[in-house]
Coordinates of C-alpha atoms and ligand atoms in Angstrom, one line a residue:
M1 CA 52.0 38.7 -24.4
T2 CA 53.7 35.9 -26.4
F3 CA 53.5 32.3 -25.5
L4 CA 57.1 32.3 -24.3
E5 CA 56.6 35.4 -22.2
E6 CA 53.6 33.7 -20.6
I7 CA 55.8 30.7 -19.6
Q8 CA 58.7 32.8 -18.4
R9 CA 56.5 34.7 -16.0
R10 CA 55.0 31.7 -14.2
R11 CA 56.2 30.3 -10.9
T12 CA 54.3 27.3 -9.6
F13 CA 55.2 26.0 -6.2
G14 CA 54.0 24.4 -3.0
I15 CA 54.5 25.2 0.7
I16 CA 55.2 22.2 2.9
S17 CA 55.5 22.0 6.6
H18 CA 54.6 20.0 9.7
P19 CA 51.2 21.1 10.9
D20 CA 51.3 24.3 13.0
A21 CA 54.7 25.5 11.7
G22 CA 52.9 28.4 9.9
K23 CA 52.1 27.3 6.4
T24 CA 48.6 28.9 6.4
T25 CA 49.9 32.1 7.9
L26 CA 52.7 32.3 5.3
T27 CA 50.4 31.6 2.4
E28 CA 48.1 34.3 3.6
K29 CA 50.9 36.8 3.9
L30 CA 52.1 36.0 0.4
L31 CA 48.6 36.6 -0.9
L32 CA 48.5 39.9 1.0
F33 CA 51.7 41.1 -0.5
G34 CA 50.5 39.9 -3.9
G35 CA 47.5 42.1 -3.5
A36 CA 45.3 39.1 -3.9
I37 CA 43.5 39.6 -0.6
Q38 CA 42.9 42.8 1.3
E39 CA 43.2 41.7 4.8
A40 CA 44.7 39.0 6.9
G41 CA 42.4 36.2 8.0
A42 CA 40.8 35.4 4.6
V43 CA 42.6 32.1 4.2
K44 CA 42.9 31.4 7.8
N45 CA 39.2 31.7 8.5
N46 CA 38.8 28.7 6.3
K47 CA 40.8 26.7 8.6
I48 CA 38.8 24.6 11.0
K49 CA 39.2 25.6 14.6
K50 CA 41.3 23.1 16.4
G51 CA 39.5 20.8 18.8
A52 CA 36.0 21.8 17.6
T53 CA 35.4 18.4 16.1
S54 CA 36.9 14.9 16.2
D55 CA 40.1 14.6 14.2
F56 CA 38.6 12.7 11.3
M57 CA 35.7 15.1 10.9
E58 CA 38.3 17.8 10.8
I59 CA 39.9 16.1 7.8
E60 CA 36.5 15.8 6.2
R61 CA 35.7 19.4 6.7
Q62 CA 39.1 20.5 5.6
R63 CA 38.4 18.6 2.4
G64 CA 35.3 20.8 2.1
I65 CA 37.1 24.0 2.3
S66 CA 40.3 22.9 0.5
V67 CA 38.8 23.3 -3.0
A68 CA 39.0 27.0 -2.2
T69 CA 42.6 26.8 -1.2
S70 CA 43.8 24.1 -3.6
V71 CA 45.3 26.6 -5.9
L72 CA 45.9 30.2 -5.0
A73 CA 47.1 32.4 -7.9
F74 CA 48.2 36.0 -7.9
I75 CA 50.4 38.4 -9.8
Y76 CA 53.5 39.8 -8.1
K77 CA 56.0 42.0 -9.9
D78 CA 54.5 40.9 -13.1
K79 CA 55.0 37.2 -12.3
K80 CA 52.1 34.9 -12.2
I81 CA 52.4 32.9 -8.9
N82 CA 50.5 29.7 -8.5
I83 CA 50.6 28.3 -4.9
L84 CA 49.4 24.7 -4.7
D85 CA 48.1 23.6 -1.4
T86 CA 49.6 20.5 0.2
P87 CA 47.0 19.4 2.7
G88 CA 48.8 19.6 6.1
H89 CA 46.7 17.6 8.5
K90 CA 48.9 15.4 10.7
D91 CA 47.3 12.3 9.1
F92 CA 47.9 13.5 5.6
S93 CA 47.1 11.2 2.7
E94 CA 48.6 10.2 -0.5
D95 CA 47.1 13.4 -1.9
T96 CA 49.9 15.5 -0.3
F97 CA 52.6 13.5 -2.0
R98 CA 50.8 13.7 -5.4
T99 CA 50.6 17.5 -5.3
L100 CA 54.4 17.5 -5.3
T101 CA 54.4 16.1 -8.8
A102 CA 52.7 19.3 -10.0
V103 CA 55.1 21.9 -8.5
D104 CA 58.2 23.3 -9.9
S105 CA 59.7 24.3 -6.6
V106 CA 58.8 24.3 -2.9
I107 CA 59.1 26.4 0.2
V108 CA 59.6 24.4 3.4
V109 CA 58.4 26.2 6.6
I110 CA 60.1 25.2 9.9
D111 CA 59.1 26.4 13.4
V112 CA 62.2 27.8 15.0
A113 CA 61.3 26.2 18.4
K114 CA 60.4 22.8 17.1
G115 CA 63.0 22.4 14.4
V116 CA 62.6 19.7 11.8
E117 CA 59.5 17.6 12.4
A118 CA 58.4 14.2 11.1
Q119 CA 56.1 15.3 8.3
T120 CA 58.6 17.7 6.9
E121 CA 61.2 14.9 6.7
K122 CA 58.8 12.7 4.7
L123 CA 57.8 15.5 2.3
V124 CA 61.3 16.8 1.8
E125 CA 62.5 13.3 1.1
V126 CA 60.1 13.1 -1.8
C127 CA 61.3 16.5 -3.1
R128 CA 64.8 15.3 -2.9
M129 CA 64.0 12.2 -4.9
R130 CA 62.4 14.4 -7.5
K131 CA 65.1 17.0 -7.5
I132 CA 62.7 19.8 -6.7
P133 CA 64.4 23.1 -5.8
I134 CA 63.7 24.0 -2.2
I135 CA 63.8 27.3 -0.2
V136 CA 63.7 27.0 3.6
F137 CA 61.8 29.5 5.7
I138 CA 62.5 29.4 9.4
N139 CA 59.4 30.9 11.0
K140 CA 58.3 32.3 14.4
M141 CA 61.6 34.2 15.1
D142 CA 59.6 36.3 17.5
R143 CA 59.6 33.3 19.8
E144 CA 62.4 31.7 21.7
G145 CA 63.8 28.9 19.7
K146 CA 66.9 27.0 18.7
D147 CA 70.2 28.7 17.9
A148 CA 70.3 29.6 14.2
F149 CA 73.5 27.5 13.6
D150 CA 72.1 24.5 15.4
L151 CA 69.0 24.8 13.4
L152 CA 70.9 25.0 10.1
D153 CA 72.8 21.9 11.2
E154 CA 69.6 20.1 12.0
V155 CA 68.1 21.0 8.6
E156 CA 71.2 19.7 6.8
Q157 CA 71.3 16.5 8.8
K158 CA 67.7 15.5 9.1
L159 CA 66.5 16.7 5.7
G160 CA 69.7 15.8 3.9
L161 CA 70.0 19.3 2.4
R162 CA 73.0 21.5 1.7
V163 CA 72.0 24.9 2.9
T164 CA 73.1 28.5 2.6
P165 CA 71.5 31.3 4.6
L166 CA 70.3 34.2 2.6
S167 CA 69.2 36.1 5.7
F168 CA 70.4 35.9 9.2
P169 CA 68.6 36.7 12.5
I170 CA 69.7 39.4 14.9
G171 CA 68.8 37.8 18.2
M172 CA 65.6 35.8 18.7
G173 CA 62.5 35.7 20.8
Y174 CA 62.4 38.5 23.3
D175 CA 65.7 39.9 21.9
F176 CA 64.8 39.5 18.3
Q177 CA 65.8 42.7 16.6
G178 CA 65.4 41.8 13.0
I179 CA 67.4 40.2 10.2
Y180 CA 70.3 40.9 8.0
N181 CA 69.3 40.2 4.5
I182 CA 72.4 38.7 2.9
W183 CA 70.6 38.5 -0.5
E184 CA 69.9 42.2 -0.7
K185 CA 72.5 43.4 1.7
K186 CA 69.9 45.2 3.9
I187 CA 69.0 45.3 7.5
N188 CA 65.4 44.9 8.4
I189 CA 64.5 46.0 11.9
Y190 CA 61.7 44.2 13.6
S191 CA 59.2 45.9 15.8
G192 CA 56.6 43.9 17.6
D193 CA 53.9 46.4 16.7
N194 CA 54.6 46.6 12.9
K195 CA 52.3 43.5 12.4
Q196 CA 50.5 44.7 9.3
T197 CA 53.2 46.9 7.8
V198 CA 56.3 45.8 6.0
S199 CA 59.6 46.9 7.2
K200 CA 61.4 48.5 4.3
G201 CA 64.9 47.6 5.3
V202 CA 68.0 49.9 5.3
E203 CA 70.7 49.3 2.7
F204 CA 73.7 48.0 4.5
D205 CA 76.3 46.5 2.3
D206 CA 79.2 46.9 4.8
I207 CA 78.4 45.4 8.1
N208 CA 81.6 46.8 9.5
N209 CA 80.1 50.3 9.2
P210 CA 80.0 51.6 12.8
E211 CA 76.5 52.9 12.1
L212 CA 75.3 49.3 12.6
D213 CA 76.2 49.7 16.3
S214 CA 73.9 52.6 16.7
I215 CA 71.0 50.8 15.0
I216 CA 71.1 47.5 16.8
G217 CA 73.5 48.2 19.7
H218 CA 77.2 47.5 20.1
E219 CA 76.9 44.0 21.5
A220 CA 74.4 42.8 18.9
A221 CA 76.4 44.4 16.1
E222 CA 79.5 42.5 17.2
T223 CA 77.7 39.2 17.4
L224 CA 76.1 39.7 14.0
R225 CA 79.6 40.5 12.5
E226 CA 81.0 37.3 14.0
E227 CA 78.1 35.2 12.9
L228 CA 78.1 36.5 9.4
E229 CA 81.8 35.8 9.2
L230 CA 81.1 32.3 10.3
V231 CA 78.3 32.0 7.7
T232 CA 80.7 33.0 4.9
E233 CA 83.3 30.5 6.2
V234 CA 81.0 27.6 6.8
Y235 CA 78.3 27.8 4.1
P236 CA 78.8 27.8 0.3
A237 CA 78.0 31.0 -1.5
F238 CA 74.6 31.1 -3.1
N239 CA 74.6 29.9 -6.7
Q240 CA 71.3 29.9 -8.6
Q241 CA 72.1 27.0 -10.8
E242 CA 72.9 24.8 -7.9
Y243 CA 69.6 25.8 -6.3
L244 CA 67.7 25.0 -9.5
D245 CA 69.5 21.7 -9.7
A246 CA 68.4 20.9 -6.2
E247 CA 71.9 20.8 -4.9
L248 CA 71.8 23.9 -2.7
Q249 CA 69.0 25.2 -0.6
P250 CA 68.8 28.9 0.5
V251 CA 67.4 29.6 4.0
F252 CA 65.4 32.7 5.2
F253 CA 64.4 33.6 8.7
G254 CA 61.3 35.6 9.7
S255 CA 58.0 35.7 11.4
A256 CA 55.0 35.1 9.1
L257 CA 52.5 36.2 11.7
N258 CA 54.3 39.6 12.1
N259 CA 54.8 40.1 8.3
F260 CA 58.5 39.9 9.0
G261 CA 60.9 38.5 6.4
V262 CA 58.0 37.4 4.2
K263 CA 58.5 40.1 1.6
E264 CA 62.2 39.4 1.4
L265 CA 61.4 35.8 0.9
L266 CA 58.9 36.6 -1.9
D267 CA 61.3 39.1 -3.6
C268 CA 64.0 36.5 -3.7
F269 CA 61.6 33.8 -4.7
V270 CA 60.4 35.6 -7.9
D271 CA 64.0 36.3 -8.8
I272 CA 65.4 32.8 -8.4
A273 CA 62.6 30.2 -8.5
P274 CA 62.2 28.0 -11.6
T275 CA 59.9 28.7 -14.5
P276 CA 57.7 25.8 -15.6
Q277 CA 60.0 22.8 -16.0
P278 CA 60.3 20.1 -18.6
K279 CA 58.6 16.9 -17.6
M280 CA 59.4 13.2 -18.3
S281 CA 56.8 11.1 -20.0
D282 CA 57.0 7.4 -20.6
I283 CA 58.5 8.0 -24.1
R284 CA 60.3 11.3 -24.0
M285 CA 61.0 14.5 -22.1
V286 CA 58.5 17.2 -22.9
D287 CA 59.6 20.8 -22.7
S288 CA 57.2 23.5 -21.5
K289 CA 57.9 25.6 -24.6
E290 CA 56.6 23.0 -27.0
E291 CA 53.5 24.3 -28.8
K292 CA 51.4 21.2 -28.5
M293 CA 49.4 21.0 -25.4
T294 CA 50.1 18.3 -22.9
A295 CA 48.8 18.1 -19.3
F296 CA 48.2 15.6 -16.5
V297 CA 45.7 15.2 -13.6
F298 CA 47.4 15.4 -10.2
K299 CA 44.4 15.6 -7.9
I300 CA 40.7 14.8 -7.9
H301 CA 38.3 16.3 -5.6
A302 CA 35.1 14.3 -5.5
N303 CA 31.6 14.5 -4.1
M304 CA 31.7 17.8 -2.4
D305 CA 28.0 17.6 -2.6
P306 CA 27.0 13.9 -2.3
K307 CA 23.7 14.7 -4.1
H308 CA 25.4 15.8 -7.2
R309 CA 28.3 13.5 -7.5
D310 CA 30.5 16.4 -8.6
R311 CA 34.1 15.9 -9.2
L312 CA 36.8 18.4 -10.0
A313 CA 39.9 17.1 -11.6
F314 CA 43.0 19.4 -11.2
L315 CA 45.1 19.5 -14.4
K316 CA 48.6 20.8 -14.5
I317 CA 49.6 22.2 -17.9
V318 CA 53.0 20.9 -18.9
S319 CA 53.4 22.3 -22.5
G320 CA 51.4 24.3 -25.1
T321 CA 48.2 26.4 -24.5
F322 CA 45.2 24.7 -23.0
K323 CA 42.1 26.1 -24.7
R324 CA 38.5 26.0 -23.8
N325 CA 36.3 23.9 -26.2
A326 CA 39.4 22.5 -28.0
N327 CA 39.6 18.7 -28.6
Y328 CA 42.1 16.8 -26.5
L329 CA 43.0 13.2 -26.3
H330 CA 42.4 11.4 -23.0
V331 CA 45.3 9.0 -23.6
R332 CA 44.4 6.2 -21.2
N333 CA 40.8 6.0 -22.4
N334 CA 41.8 6.8 -26.0
K335 CA 38.9 9.2 -26.2
K336 CA 38.6 12.7 -27.5
M337 CA 37.3 15.2 -25.0
K338 CA 36.5 18.9 -24.9
F339 CA 35.9 21.1 -21.9
S340 CA 33.4 24.0 -22.1
S341 CA 34.0 25.4 -18.6
P342 CA 37.5 24.9 -17.4
N343 CA 38.2 26.8 -14.2
T344 CA 41.1 28.8 -13.2
F345 CA 41.8 29.9 -9.6
F346 CA 42.5 33.4 -8.8
A347 CA 43.1 34.2 -5.2
E348 CA 40.2 32.3 -3.7
K349 CA 37.9 32.7 -6.7
K350 CA 37.1 30.1 -9.3
Q351 CA 36.4 31.5 -12.8
I352 CA 36.1 30.1 -16.3
V353 CA 39.2 30.5 -18.4
D354 CA 39.7 30.5 -22.1
E355 CA 43.4 29.9 -22.2
S356 CA 45.9 28.5 -19.7
F357 CA 49.7 28.1 -20.0
P358 CA 52.4 25.8 -18.8
G359 CA 52.7 26.0 -15.0
D360 CA 49.0 26.8 -14.7
I361 CA 46.4 24.6 -12.9
V362 CA 43.0 24.1 -14.5
G363 CA 40.0 22.6 -12.7
L364 CA 37.8 20.4 -14.9
H365 CA 34.4 19.2 -14.0
D366 CA 34.4 15.5 -14.3
T367 CA 31.8 12.8 -14.3
G368 CA 34.2 9.9 -13.6
N369 CA 36.5 10.0 -16.6
F370 CA 39.7 10.9 -14.8
K371 CA 42.1 9.1 -12.5
I372 CA 45.1 10.7 -10.9
G373 CA 48.0 10.5 -13.4
D374 CA 45.8 10.7 -16.5
T375 CA 47.3 12.6 -19.4
L376 CA 45.7 14.9 -22.0
T377 CA 47.5 15.6 -25.3
E378 CA 46.7 16.9 -28.8
G379 CA 47.0 13.4 -30.1
E380 CA 50.4 12.1 -29.1
I381 CA 50.3 8.9 -27.1
L382 CA 52.3 9.6 -24.0
H383 CA 51.8 9.2 -20.3
Y384 CA 53.4 11.4 -17.7
K385 CA 55.6 9.5 -15.4
G386 CA 56.5 10.4 -11.9
I387 CA 53.3 9.9 -10.0
P388 CA 54.4 6.8 -8.2
A389 CA 52.6 5.3 -5.3
F390 CA 54.7 5.0 -2.1
S391 CA 54.5 2.2 0.3
P392 CA 51.7 3.0 2.8
E393 CA 52.5 2.8 6.5
H394 CA 49.2 1.2 7.7
F395 CA 47.4 -1.8 6.3
R396 CA 44.0 -3.4 7.1
Y397 CA 41.7 -5.8 5.5
V398 CA 38.5 -4.2 4.3
N399 CA 35.3 -6.2 4.6
N400 CA 31.8 -5.6 3.3
A401 CA 29.5 -5.0 6.3
D402 CA 26.3 -4.9 4.3
P403 CA 26.0 -7.8 1.8
L404 CA 23.2 -6.0 -0.1
K405 CA 25.4 -3.1 -0.9
S406 CA 28.5 -4.8 -2.3
K407 CA 28.2 -3.0 -5.7
Q408 CA 28.1 0.4 -3.9
L409 CA 31.1 -0.7 -1.8
H410 CA 33.2 -1.6 -4.8
K411 CA 32.3 1.6 -6.6
G412 CA 33.0 3.7 -3.5
L413 CA 36.3 2.1 -2.9
D414 CA 37.2 2.4 -6.6
Q415 CA 36.5 6.1 -6.7
L416 CA 38.1 6.9 -3.3
M417 CA 41.2 5.2 -4.6
D418 CA 41.1 7.2 -7.8
E419 CA 41.0 10.3 -5.7
G420 CA 44.2 9.1 -3.9
V421 CA 42.7 8.8 -0.5
A422 CA 44.5 5.5 0.1
Q423 CA 45.7 2.5 -1.8
L424 CA 43.9 -0.8 -2.4
F425 CA 45.7 -4.2 -2.8
T426 CA 43.9 -7.4 -3.8
L427 CA 45.5 -10.6 -2.5
D428 CA 46.4 -13.1 -5.2
L429 CA 45.5 -16.0 -3.0
N430 CA 41.9 -15.3 -2.1
G431 CA 41.0 -12.0 -3.7
R432 CA 40.6 -10.3 -0.3
K433 CA 41.1 -6.5 -0.3
V434 CA 43.6 -4.6 1.8
I435 CA 43.6 -0.9 2.2
G436 CA 46.9 0.8 2.8
T437 CA 47.1 4.4 4.1
V438 CA 49.8 6.9 5.1
G439 CA 47.9 8.0 8.3
A440 CA 45.7 5.8 10.4
L441 CA 42.8 8.3 10.6
Q442 CA 42.2 7.8 6.9
Y443 CA 40.4 4.5 7.8
E444 CA 37.7 6.5 9.6
V445 CA 37.5 8.9 6.7
I446 CA 37.0 6.1 4.2
Q447 CA 34.3 4.4 6.3
Y448 CA 32.5 7.7 6.8
R449 CA 32.7 8.6 3.1
L450 CA 31.6 5.2 1.9
E451 CA 28.5 5.4 4.1
H452 CA 27.6 9.0 3.3
E453 CA 28.5 9.2 -0.3
Y454 CA 27.9 5.7 -1.6
G455 CA 25.5 4.1 1.0
A456 CA 27.9 1.3 1.6
K457 CA 29.2 -0.1 4.9
C458 CA 32.6 -1.5 5.6
S459 CA 34.5 -3.0 8.5
Y460 CA 38.2 -3.5 9.0
E461 CA 40.4 -6.3 10.2
N462 CA 44.0 -6.2 11.3
I463 CA 46.6 -7.6 9.0
N464 CA 50.3 -7.7 9.9
I465 CA 52.1 -5.9 7.0
H466 CA 55.2 -3.8 7.4
K467 CA 55.7 -2.5 3.9
A468 CA 54.3 -2.9 0.4
C469 CA 57.1 -3.7 -2.1
W470 CA 56.6 -3.4 -5.8
V471 CA 58.1 -6.4 -7.5
Q472 CA 60.4 -6.3 -10.5
C473 CA 61.9 -9.2 -12.3
D474 CA 63.5 -9.1 -15.7
D475 CA 62.9 -12.7 -16.5
E476 CA 59.5 -13.7 -15.3
S477 CA 59.8 -17.2 -16.7
S478 CA 62.9 -18.0 -14.6
E479 CA 62.8 -20.7 -12.0
E480 CA 63.8 -18.3 -9.4
F481 CA 60.8 -16.0 -10.1
K482 CA 58.5 -19.0 -10.1
E483 CA 59.8 -20.2 -6.8
F484 CA 59.5 -16.7 -5.3
K485 CA 55.9 -16.6 -6.4
R486 CA 55.2 -20.0 -5.0
V487 CA 56.9 -19.6 -1.7
K488 CA 55.6 -16.1 -1.1
Q489 CA 52.1 -16.7 -2.5
R490 CA 50.4 -15.7 0.7
Y491 CA 52.0 -12.3 0.6
L492 CA 51.5 -11.4 -3.0
A493 CA 48.8 -8.9 -4.2
K494 CA 48.0 -6.6 -7.1
D495 CA 47.7 -2.9 -6.8
K496 CA 45.2 -0.7 -8.6
R497 CA 47.2 -0.8 -11.8
N498 CA 47.5 -4.5 -11.6
Q499 CA 51.2 -4.4 -10.7
L500 CA 52.6 -7.2 -8.6
V501 CA 53.2 -6.2 -4.9
F502 CA 54.9 -8.2 -2.1
L503 CA 53.3 -7.3 1.2
A504 CA 56.2 -8.0 3.6
D505 CA 55.4 -8.5 7.2
S506 CA 58.8 -7.3 8.5
A507 CA 62.0 -5.6 7.5
F508 CA 63.7 -8.9 8.1
S509 CA 61.5 -10.6 5.7
I510 CA 62.4 -8.1 3.0
E511 CA 66.0 -8.6 3.6
M512 CA 65.7 -12.4 3.6
T513 CA 63.7 -12.3 0.4
Q514 CA 66.2 -10.1 -1.3
S515 CA 69.1 -12.3 -0.5
K516 CA 67.3 -15.6 -1.4
Y517 CA 65.9 -14.3 -4.7
P518 CA 68.5 -11.8 -5.9
S519 CA 66.9 -11.5 -9.4
V520 CA 63.6 -10.3 -7.9
K521 CA 63.9 -6.6 -7.1
L522 CA 61.7 -5.1 -4.4
H523 CA 60.9 -1.4 -4.6
F524 CA 59.2 0.9 -2.1
T525 CA 57.5 3.0 -4.8
S526 CA 55.5 1.8 -7.8
E527 CA 57.7 3.3 -10.4
F528 CA 61.3 2.3 -11.0
E529 CA 63.7 2.4 -13.9
Ligands
G4P1 P1 49.9 25.5 9.6 O1 49.1 26.0 8.5 O2 51.3 25.1 9.3 O3 49.2 24.4 10.4 O4 50.1 26.7 10.7 P2 49.3 28.0 10.9 O5 49.7 29.0 9.9 O6 47.9 27.8 11.2 O7 50.0 28.5 12.2 C1 50.0 27.8 13.4 C2 50.0 28.7 14.6 O8 51.2 29.4 14.7 C3 48.9 29.7 14.6 O9 48.5 30.0 15.9 C4 49.6 31.0 14.1 O10 49.0 32.2 14.4 C5 51.0 30.8 14.7 N1 52.1 31.5 13.9 C6 52.3 31.5 12.6 N2 53.4 32.2 12.3 C7 53.9 32.7 13.5 C8 54.9 33.6 13.8 O11 55.7 34.0 13.0 N3 55.1 33.8 15.2 C9 54.3 33.3 16.1 N4 54.5 33.7 17.4 N5 53.2 32.5 15.8 C10 53.0 32.2 14.5 P3 47.2 29.4 16.6 O12 47.1 30.0 18.0 O13 47.2 27.9 16.5 O14 46.1 29.9 15.7 P4 45.4 31.4 15.6 O15 44.5 31.4 16.8 O16 46.5 32.4 15.7 O17 44.7 31.4 14.3

């Protein structure tokens, strides 16, 4: 296969959802159809049973098993599919956001009864910002849920999407009869006991054909006709380019648990989903078809075994061919490196790989050389952009609880931050350290890991911070900027990259600061134009 063919056949994506919407089940069914696993349960069994442990221990244990599910690859209809896991615990960390920098598209899973939930909103917002193509899968159609049109409205409004259904349900819950597949013009009939088989679907390009009445009943047929007419009137026709430009989001309905609607989703996905996309670096756009290899680290998995200090850095190949034992430049360290045992992930197995192509994820064993966002090239000095930090939602001072172990504490904090567990800010005024997290449970995880992996102890102290705002000012020698720094000194800090951050204690304070110092711009993410 030529280099170009290798690129054209890759589809790298992530599945995002609120916990319990069915991400694990859908992932598993995709693997099943891809022939990557033989029976249902293989991925699922890895999931920690709910309620078995305290919540934070569950995060910790999920971390343990998530190496296995970080990347799941399989071949379907000759396409190489790479699914990247986006950790789905309710107190998800920075890590979840970062994974979105390595996908070319996403599938959003929504529970038909619960509708759009909080975590989905946050994650889709990031996808929207990054213009990632999205397909929506409305799951659990075998259960009573919201009316399909109401749900489509909710998806449009809460997620800010412009949707077009590519399948439409015939009834729901107890009355669920199946779906009309608008994409393939087929009817798929659901039967509660076809759990492990796939309904083939009957070609049905004219829904006015009276035969429909005999298949699903006269009343259901009439309702379906009316609903499909409404769909055509209300929603834009599907247009692949608009989907790829993230301006239109197709919607599918189904039941992952019952294998229903999943194959249709996958068949459409391999047809329309984007191949490995170009990526912006700090100096130029890099196309996946360029021959020179470039790649970036989007995730680090550390200390799976505390005795061995093993770390696995996950590298996304952007362009060129990544070769085992070839010399690459670690741009931030300005150091040449070669890798004798890069891993690839196939289904749930890790194996050594000689060559990887754009869209692929490679796992590199690391002894502490990598941070999230690091770039490897064949010599060109470029850094991949677009791995910004977002303002955390919770903030606490971190104190050293064992003065004899301050070195261990610093090292531990440093490495956990490299891994993207949370963000660390150092106050300008007194050098005190503040940890910011997306979910409150991360504090327990950090405390536990510091103790077990680094032998350090920490305690926390409350601090009243509403948001972290990254500060930008074109003229840092201006009087206005100097005054801002003087007046707000108490609230200023540096992030890990030494960027200036304003830790605002309220939304009001952000507003006031902006109006008082108009030349000082405050951003909620660490990267801005
Ligand atoms: P997650 O990864 O998004 O957290 O969700 P997961 O797949 O674990 O699914 C959450 C629960 O929803 C599971 O039930 C799963 O069986 C169920 N589920 C997934 N898809 C469907 C569906 O199409 N229909 C119905 N009725 N249920 C679905 P659980 O009881 O929490 O776990 P388990 O005991 O089944 O493993």
